[in-house]
Amino acid sequence: MKDLYGILIFGLAVAVATMFVQSGVWLTFIMMSLYAALLAQAWNILGGYGGQLSFGHALFFGVGAYAQALGQLNLGINPWAVLPVAIVCGALVGLIVGGLTFRYGLRGSYFALVTLAFAEVFRIIAGSVPFTGGGVGLMVPLKEGVANMQFASRHGYIYLILVFVLLALGVTAWLRHSRFGAYLQAVRDNEDAARAIGVDPLNIKLKGIAISAAFMSAAGAFYVQVFQYIDPSIAFGPAVSVEALVGAIVGGIGTLWGPIAGAVALHVLADFTRNLFGELPGISMVIYGLVLIAIVMFAPRGLSGYGQPVMRLFSQKGRSHG
């Protein structure tokens, strides 16, 4: 219950604060920070709690993004109706990828490289077939209105992405305390030992990758609605995968709030870098790489690793005064 109260307080705080913000710069910062938090939390479900480190989570992002765009453009379906379909498509692709990799015992660096390869294959296919717009990509027409999931201001998009982030936090909290979450972490820690006590690692990992892929696809669908454009490089390129894994690792993998902290920290750093260097091509990837190296070397538990001792210190002081 403590985790749920924290999630509710976080959601209310963001929602109320957003109501009083009118600056387009700050609204965009809040929106993109929540978007990055969703990416990081989606990766954290599989990489942090499942121990399956993916280098190609953009695969699921791209599937959700293209499903959202194609459902509107080719089938004429309302964006709200397409959204759950896009999420399911991402989860199904996750099950397919998981079935092809986990069934043959791929894990660790082998699994990471295979996911990267899948994302690259999908990028090439999306750039070659006509119904995806090829290398030109797809542009969703402007039809402003809540009914079309195209809001007049950033406020509407913030509330939408906030719902996704809260759902991802809720699922992560459930993983921390549920039997399935215990099984997933047991498979992460020692797959052979988990199998010996009756856990089916393949089944558990397939469910884990499906949940992770579903949230990643939701982020892809959200991206399409905000920017009204998607192409193969954006959808399946390495930038999305890097942002997801770096945000989770910087904040602290296998934690509830770490990916949120990591995503916000990275966006603060990205905005500072942009103001310092301008739109220098590739600078964000360089900064992410340097930050990742620094975290791995000096703070392997991420930012959340520093917060826990402080919280324990305050709780000890509280007990001593009591």
GROMACS .gro file of C-alpha atoms in nm:
model
  322
    1MET     CA    1   0.000   0.000   0.000
    2LYS     CA    2   0.293   0.234   0.068
    3ASP     CA    3   0.396   0.215  -0.300
    4LEU     CA    4   0.040   0.285  -0.415
    5TYR     CA    5   0.011   0.590  -0.190
    6GLY     CA    6   0.341   0.718  -0.330
    7ILE     CA    7   0.218   0.669  -0.687
    8LEU     CA    8  -0.108   0.850  -0.615
    9ILE     CA    9   0.073   1.142  -0.450
   10PHE     CA   10   0.314   1.163  -0.745
   11GLY     CA   11   0.027   1.162  -0.995
   12LEU     CA   12  -0.170   1.428  -0.806
   13ALA     CA   13   0.138   1.646  -0.762
   14VAL     CA   14   0.221   1.640  -1.134
   15ALA     CA   15  -0.142   1.693  -1.239
   16VAL     CA   16  -0.198   1.985  -1.001
   17ALA     CA   17   0.137   2.148  -1.082
   18THR     CA   18   0.062   2.120  -1.455
   19MET     CA   19  -0.263   2.310  -1.408
   20PHE     CA   20  -0.071   2.618  -1.291
   21VAL     CA   21   0.201   2.606  -1.556
   22GLN     CA   22   0.139   2.814  -1.868
   23SER     CA   23   0.491   2.840  -2.011
   24GLY     CA   24   0.525   2.634  -2.327
   25VAL     CA   25   0.888   2.559  -2.242
   26TRP     CA   26   0.805   2.415  -1.902
   27LEU     CA   27   0.503   2.225  -2.030
   28THR     CA   28   0.718   2.065  -2.299
   29PHE     CA   29   0.981   1.980  -2.037
   30ILE     CA   30   0.721   1.808  -1.816
   31MET     CA   31   0.571   1.622  -2.111
   32MET     CA   32   0.903   1.497  -2.247
   33SER     CA   33   1.027   1.403  -1.899
   34LEU     CA   34   0.717   1.189  -1.846
   35TYR     CA   35   0.761   1.041  -2.194
   36ALA     CA   36   1.123   0.951  -2.111
   37ALA     CA   37   1.008   0.810  -1.776
   38LEU     CA   38   0.764   0.580  -1.956
   39LEU     CA   39   1.042   0.456  -2.185
   40ALA     CA   40   1.272   0.393  -1.889
   41GLN     CA   41   1.004   0.222  -1.681
   42ALA     CA   42   0.906  -0.002  -1.974
   43TRP     CA   43   1.270  -0.108  -2.015
   44ASN     CA   44   1.305  -0.149  -1.637
   45ILE     CA   45   1.026  -0.407  -1.623
   46LEU     CA   46   1.219  -0.645  -1.847
   47GLY     CA   47   1.576  -0.531  -1.786
   48GLY     CA   48   1.557  -0.444  -1.416
   49TYR     CA   49   1.311  -0.698  -1.277
   50GLY     CA   50   1.354  -0.965  -1.543
   51GLY     CA   51   1.729  -0.928  -1.588
   52GLN     CA   52   1.695  -0.943  -1.969
   53LEU     CA   53   1.902  -0.647  -2.091
   54SER     CA   54   1.768  -0.526  -2.424
   55PHE     CA   55   1.952  -0.305  -2.672
   56GLY     CA   56   1.659  -0.295  -2.914
   57HIS     CA   57   1.351  -0.180  -2.723
   58ALA     CA   58   1.290   0.065  -3.006
   59LEU     CA   59   1.143  -0.238  -3.186
   60PHE     CA   60   0.832  -0.227  -2.966
   61PHE     CA   61   0.820   0.153  -2.970
   62GLY     CA   62   0.821   0.148  -3.350
   63VAL     CA   63   0.553  -0.118  -3.376
   64GLY     CA   64   0.323   0.086  -3.152
   65ALA     CA   65   0.399   0.407  -3.341
   66TYR     CA   66   0.334   0.261  -3.685
   67ALA     CA   67   0.024   0.075  -3.570
   68GLN     CA   68  -0.116   0.402  -3.431
   69ALA     CA   69  -0.040   0.592  -3.751
   70LEU     CA   70  -0.152   0.322  -3.997
   71GLY     CA   71  -0.477   0.259  -3.809
   72GLN     CA   72  -0.573   0.622  -3.860
   73LEU     CA   73  -0.439   0.673  -4.213
   74ASN     CA   74  -0.513   0.340  -4.385
   75LEU     CA   75  -0.812   0.216  -4.188
   76GLY     CA   76  -0.970   0.545  -4.080
   77ILE     CA   77  -1.004   0.433  -3.717
   78ASN     CA   78  -1.036   0.688  -3.438
   79PRO     CA   79  -0.704   0.737  -3.251
   80TRP     CA   80  -0.858   0.640  -2.917
   81ALA     CA   81  -0.978   0.312  -3.068
   82VAL     CA   82  -0.643   0.246  -3.236
   83LEU     CA   83  -0.445   0.304  -2.916
   84PRO     CA   84  -0.525  -0.029  -2.744
   85VAL     CA   85  -0.469  -0.211  -3.074
   86ALA     CA   86  -0.124  -0.051  -3.106
   87ILE     CA   87  -0.039  -0.158  -2.751
   88VAL     CA   88  -0.154  -0.515  -2.818
   89CYS     CA   89   0.050  -0.524  -3.141
   90GLY     CA   90   0.362  -0.429  -2.947
   91ALA     CA   91   0.292  -0.696  -2.684
   92LEU     CA   92   0.243  -0.960  -2.956
   93VAL     CA   93   0.573  -0.867  -3.119
   94GLY     CA   94   0.730  -0.895  -2.775
   95LEU     CA   95   0.591  -1.247  -2.740
   96ILE     CA   96   0.724  -1.340  -3.084
   97VAL     CA   97   1.071  -1.204  -3.013
   98GLY     CA   98   1.069  -1.365  -2.670
   99GLY     CA   99   0.956  -1.696  -2.812
  100LEU     CA  100   1.237  -1.695  -3.068
  101THR     CA  101   1.507  -1.594  -2.820
  102PHE     CA  102   1.415  -1.736  -2.479
  103ARG     CA  103   1.317  -2.075  -2.619
  104TYR     CA  104   1.674  -2.125  -2.734
  105GLY     CA  105   1.825  -2.005  -2.408
  106LEU     CA  106   1.956  -1.669  -2.528
  107ARG     CA  107   2.035  -1.436  -2.240
  108GLY     CA  108   2.280  -1.166  -2.139
  109SER     CA  109   2.479  -1.012  -2.423
  110TYR     CA  110   2.333  -1.260  -2.675
  111PHE     CA  111   1.978  -1.148  -2.598
  112ALA     CA  112   2.085  -0.781  -2.607
  113LEU     CA  113   2.241  -0.819  -2.952
  114VAL     CA  114   1.945  -1.016  -3.089
  115THR     CA  115   1.699  -0.744  -2.983
  116LEU     CA  116   1.923  -0.486  -3.148
  117ALA     CA  117   1.923  -0.697  -3.465
  118PHE     CA  118   1.542  -0.727  -3.462
  119ALA     CA  119   1.506  -0.349  -3.434
  120GLU     CA  120   1.744  -0.300  -3.726
  121VAL     CA  121   1.558  -0.556  -3.940
  122PHE     CA  122   1.227  -0.379  -3.872
  123ARG     CA  123   1.390  -0.044  -3.957
  124ILE     CA  124   1.502  -0.177  -4.295
  125ILE     CA  125   1.162  -0.333  -4.366
  126ALA     CA  126   0.977  -0.013  -4.268
  127GLY     CA  127   1.201   0.184  -4.503
  128SER     CA  128   1.137  -0.053  -4.793
  129VAL     CA  129   0.765  -0.132  -4.801
  130PRO     CA  130   0.520   0.123  -4.946
  131PHE     CA  131   0.242   0.109  -4.685
  132THR     CA  132   0.475   0.253  -4.418
  133GLY     CA  133   0.569   0.544  -4.644
  134GLY     CA  134   0.917   0.399  -4.695
  135GLY     CA  135   1.202   0.625  -4.594
  136VAL     CA  136   0.976   0.931  -4.614
  137GLY     CA  137   0.761   0.808  -4.327
  138LEU     CA  138   0.400   0.883  -4.238
  139MET     CA  139   0.236   1.208  -4.137
  140VAL     CA  140  -0.086   1.204  -3.936
  141PRO     CA  141  -0.316   1.490  -4.047
  142LEU     CA  142  -0.398   1.766  -3.801
  143LYS     CA  143  -0.752   1.723  -3.664
  144GLU     CA  144  -0.734   1.914  -3.340
  145GLY     CA  145  -0.977   1.801  -3.074
  146VAL     CA  146  -0.998   1.571  -2.773
  147ALA     CA  147  -1.201   1.321  -2.979
  148ASN     CA  148  -0.901   1.285  -3.214
  149MET     CA  149  -0.640   1.274  -2.935
  150GLN     CA  150  -0.494   1.601  -3.061
  151PHE     CA  151  -0.511   1.853  -2.780
  152ALA     CA  152  -0.509   2.230  -2.812
  153SER     CA  153  -0.227   2.263  -2.556
  154ARG     CA  154   0.045   2.055  -2.396
  155HIS     CA  155  -0.174   2.011  -2.088
  156GLY     CA  156  -0.383   1.742  -2.255
  157TYR     CA  157  -0.077   1.547  -2.369
  158ILE     CA  158   0.075   1.570  -2.021
  159TYR     CA  159  -0.235   1.421  -1.861
  160LEU     CA  160  -0.240   1.142  -2.122
  161ILE     CA  161   0.126   1.045  -2.076
  162LEU     CA  162   0.086   1.080  -1.698
  163VAL     CA  163  -0.182   0.809  -1.707
  164PHE     CA  164   0.059   0.576  -1.887
  165VAL     CA  165   0.339   0.652  -1.641
  166LEU     CA  166   0.109   0.588  -1.344
  167LEU     CA  167   0.000   0.256  -1.497
  168ALA     CA  168   0.365   0.160  -1.551
  169LEU     CA  169   0.445   0.254  -1.191
  170GLY     CA  170   0.146   0.053  -1.074
  171VAL     CA  171   0.263  -0.255  -1.264
  172THR     CA  172   0.616  -0.209  -1.129
  173ALA     CA  173   0.482  -0.184  -0.774
  174TRP     CA  174   0.284  -0.502  -0.838
  175LEU     CA  175   0.602  -0.675  -0.954
  176ARG     CA  176   0.768  -0.579  -0.626
  177HIS     CA  177   0.505  -0.755  -0.417
  178SER     CA  178   0.327  -1.017  -0.629
  179ARG     CA  179   0.405  -1.384  -0.677
  180PHE     CA  180   0.466  -1.328  -1.048
  181GLY     CA  181   0.712  -1.050  -0.965
  182ALA     CA  182   0.893  -1.283  -0.723
  183TYR     CA  183   0.913  -1.547  -0.997
  184LEU     CA  184   1.044  -1.290  -1.247
  185GLN     CA  185   1.315  -1.176  -1.006
  186ALA     CA  186   1.402  -1.537  -0.921
  187VAL     CA  187   1.456  -1.607  -1.291
  188ARG     CA  188   1.670  -1.293  -1.310
  189ASP     CA  189   1.887  -1.396  -1.015
  190ASN     CA  190   1.932  -1.765  -1.100
  191GLU     CA  191   1.734  -1.927  -1.378
  192ASP     CA  192   1.845  -2.281  -1.295
  193ALA     CA  193   1.757  -2.242  -0.927
  194ALA     CA  194   1.417  -2.099  -1.019
  195ARG     CA  195   1.351  -2.397  -1.244
  196ALA     CA  196   1.448  -2.634  -0.963
  197ILE     CA  197   1.173  -2.495  -0.737
  198GLY     CA  198   0.906  -2.534  -1.005
  199VAL     CA  199   0.915  -2.200  -1.186
  200ASP     CA  200   0.883  -2.208  -1.566
  201PRO     CA  201   1.143  -1.951  -1.681
  202LEU     CA  202   1.019  -1.941  -2.041
  203ASN     CA  203   0.661  -1.864  -1.939
  204ILE     CA  204   0.770  -1.600  -1.687
  205LYS     CA  205   1.007  -1.425  -1.928
  206LEU     CA  206   0.747  -1.425  -2.207
  207LYS     CA  207   0.498  -1.251  -1.979
  208GLY     CA  208   0.767  -1.005  -1.871
  209ILE     CA  209   0.865  -0.909  -2.225
  210ALA     CA  210   0.498  -0.874  -2.327
  211ILE     CA  211   0.429  -0.630  -2.042
  212SER     CA  212   0.746  -0.433  -2.116
  213ALA     CA  213   0.670  -0.421  -2.489
  214ALA     CA  214   0.313  -0.305  -2.425
  215PHE     CA  215   0.427   0.004  -2.236
  216MET     CA  216   0.697   0.073  -2.494
  217SER     CA  217   0.431   0.058  -2.768
  218ALA     CA  218   0.213   0.300  -2.571
  219ALA     CA  219   0.506   0.543  -2.577
  220GLY     CA  220   0.533   0.500  -2.954
  221ALA     CA  221   0.163   0.567  -3.004
  222PHE     CA  222   0.187   0.875  -2.783
  223TYR     CA  223   0.484   1.004  -2.985
  224VAL     CA  224   0.282   0.983  -3.308
  225GLN     CA  225  -0.008   1.177  -3.160
  226VAL     CA  226   0.216   1.454  -3.029
  227PHE     CA  227   0.447   1.502  -3.327
  228GLN     CA  228   0.209   1.368  -3.598
  229TYR     CA  229   0.497   1.207  -3.784
  230ILE     CA  230   0.697   0.886  -3.779
  231ASP     CA  231   0.969   0.740  -3.999
  232PRO     CA  232   1.188   0.425  -3.977
  233SER     CA  233   1.485   0.603  -3.820
  234ILE     CA  234   1.276   0.757  -3.544
  235ALA     CA  235   1.068   0.445  -3.484
  236PHE     CA  236   1.334   0.173  -3.489
  237GLY     CA  237   1.659   0.369  -3.460
  238PRO     CA  238   1.896   0.337  -3.164
  239ALA     CA  239   1.808   0.673  -3.004
  240VAL     CA  240   1.487   0.543  -2.843
  241SER     CA  241   1.655   0.226  -2.715
  242VAL     CA  242   1.944   0.427  -2.570
  243GLU     CA  243   1.712   0.676  -2.400
  244ALA     CA  244   1.512   0.393  -2.242
  245LEU     CA  245   1.805   0.193  -2.106
  246VAL     CA  246   2.016   0.491  -1.998
  247GLY     CA  247   1.724   0.646  -1.811
  248ALA     CA  248   1.665   0.322  -1.621
  249ILE     CA  249   2.033   0.259  -1.548
  250VAL     CA  250   2.105   0.616  -1.438
  251GLY     CA  251   1.806   0.614  -1.204
  252GLY     CA  252   1.860   0.260  -1.079
  253ILE     CA  253   1.737  -0.059  -1.242
  254GLY     CA  254   1.508  -0.291  -1.053
  255THR     CA  255   1.360  -0.003  -0.852
  256LEU     CA  256   1.024   0.170  -0.854
  257TRP     CA  257   1.127   0.536  -0.869
  258GLY     CA  258   1.475   0.505  -1.020
  259PRO     CA  259   1.364   0.528  -1.386
  260ILE     CA  260   1.158   0.839  -1.307
  261ALA     CA  261   1.457   1.007  -1.143
  262GLY     CA  262   1.688   0.899  -1.425
  263ALA     CA  263   1.456   1.028  -1.695
  264VAL     CA  264   1.417   1.369  -1.531
  265ALA     CA  265   1.792   1.397  -1.467
  266LEU     CA  266   1.872   1.313  -1.828
  267HIS     CA  267   1.624   1.570  -1.960
  268VAL     CA  268   1.767   1.839  -1.736
  269LEU     CA  269   2.111   1.749  -1.868
  270ALA     CA  270   1.984   1.737  -2.228
  271ASP     CA  271   1.828   2.083  -2.202
  272PHE     CA  272   2.145   2.224  -2.045
  273THR     CA  273   2.355   2.068  -2.321
  274ARG     CA  274   2.122   2.202  -2.589
  275ASN     CA  275   2.150   2.554  -2.449
  276LEU     CA  276   2.527   2.518  -2.431
  277PHE     CA  277   2.601   2.358  -2.768
  278GLY     CA  278   2.283   2.421  -2.967
  279GLU     CA  279   2.144   2.149  -3.193
  280LEU     CA  280   2.484   1.989  -3.253
  281PRO     CA  281   2.420   1.655  -3.430
  282GLY     CA  282   2.474   1.353  -3.206
  283ILE     CA  283   2.563   1.553  -2.895
  284SER     CA  284   2.282   1.398  -2.689
  285MET     CA  285   2.408   1.047  -2.764
  286VAL     CA  286   2.760   1.150  -2.662
  287ILE     CA  287   2.632   1.295  -2.334
  288TYR     CA  288   2.421   0.985  -2.264
  289GLY     CA  289   2.725   0.768  -2.327
  290LEU     CA  290   2.943   0.970  -2.089
  291VAL     CA  291   2.673   0.969  -1.821
  292LEU     CA  292   2.627   0.592  -1.857
  293ILE     CA  293   3.002   0.533  -1.819
  294ALA     CA  294   3.014   0.757  -1.511
  295ILE     CA  295   2.716   0.582  -1.351
  296VAL     CA  296   2.857   0.234  -1.414
  297MET     CA  297   3.197   0.333  -1.273
  298PHE     CA  298   3.100   0.545  -0.972
  299ALA     CA  299   2.732   0.475  -0.892
  300PRO     CA  300   2.636   0.128  -1.017
  301ARG     CA  301   2.310   0.137  -0.818
  302GLY     CA  302   2.206   0.459  -0.993
  303LEU     CA  303   2.061   0.773  -0.839
  304SER     CA  304   1.819   0.571  -0.626
  305GLY     CA  305   2.119   0.410  -0.458
  306TYR     CA  306   2.197   0.745  -0.296
  307GLY     CA  307   1.839   0.811  -0.190
  308GLN     CA  308   1.792   0.488   0.006
  309PRO     CA  309   2.068   0.551   0.265
  310VAL     CA  310   1.933   0.903   0.322
  311MET     CA  311   1.581   0.768   0.379
  312ARG     CA  312   1.716   0.506   0.620
  313LEU     CA  313   1.909   0.778   0.806
  314PHE     CA  314   1.596   0.988   0.855
  315SER     CA  315   1.392   0.685   0.962
  316GLN     CA  316   1.659   0.593   1.219
  317LYS     CA  317   1.662   0.948   1.355
  318GLY     CA  318   1.285   0.939   1.379
  319ARG     CA  319   1.296   0.615   1.582
  320SER     CA  320   1.571   0.746   1.811
  321HIS     CA  321   1.372   1.062   1.890
  322GLY     CA  322   1.063   0.852   1.947
   0.00000   0.00000   0.00000
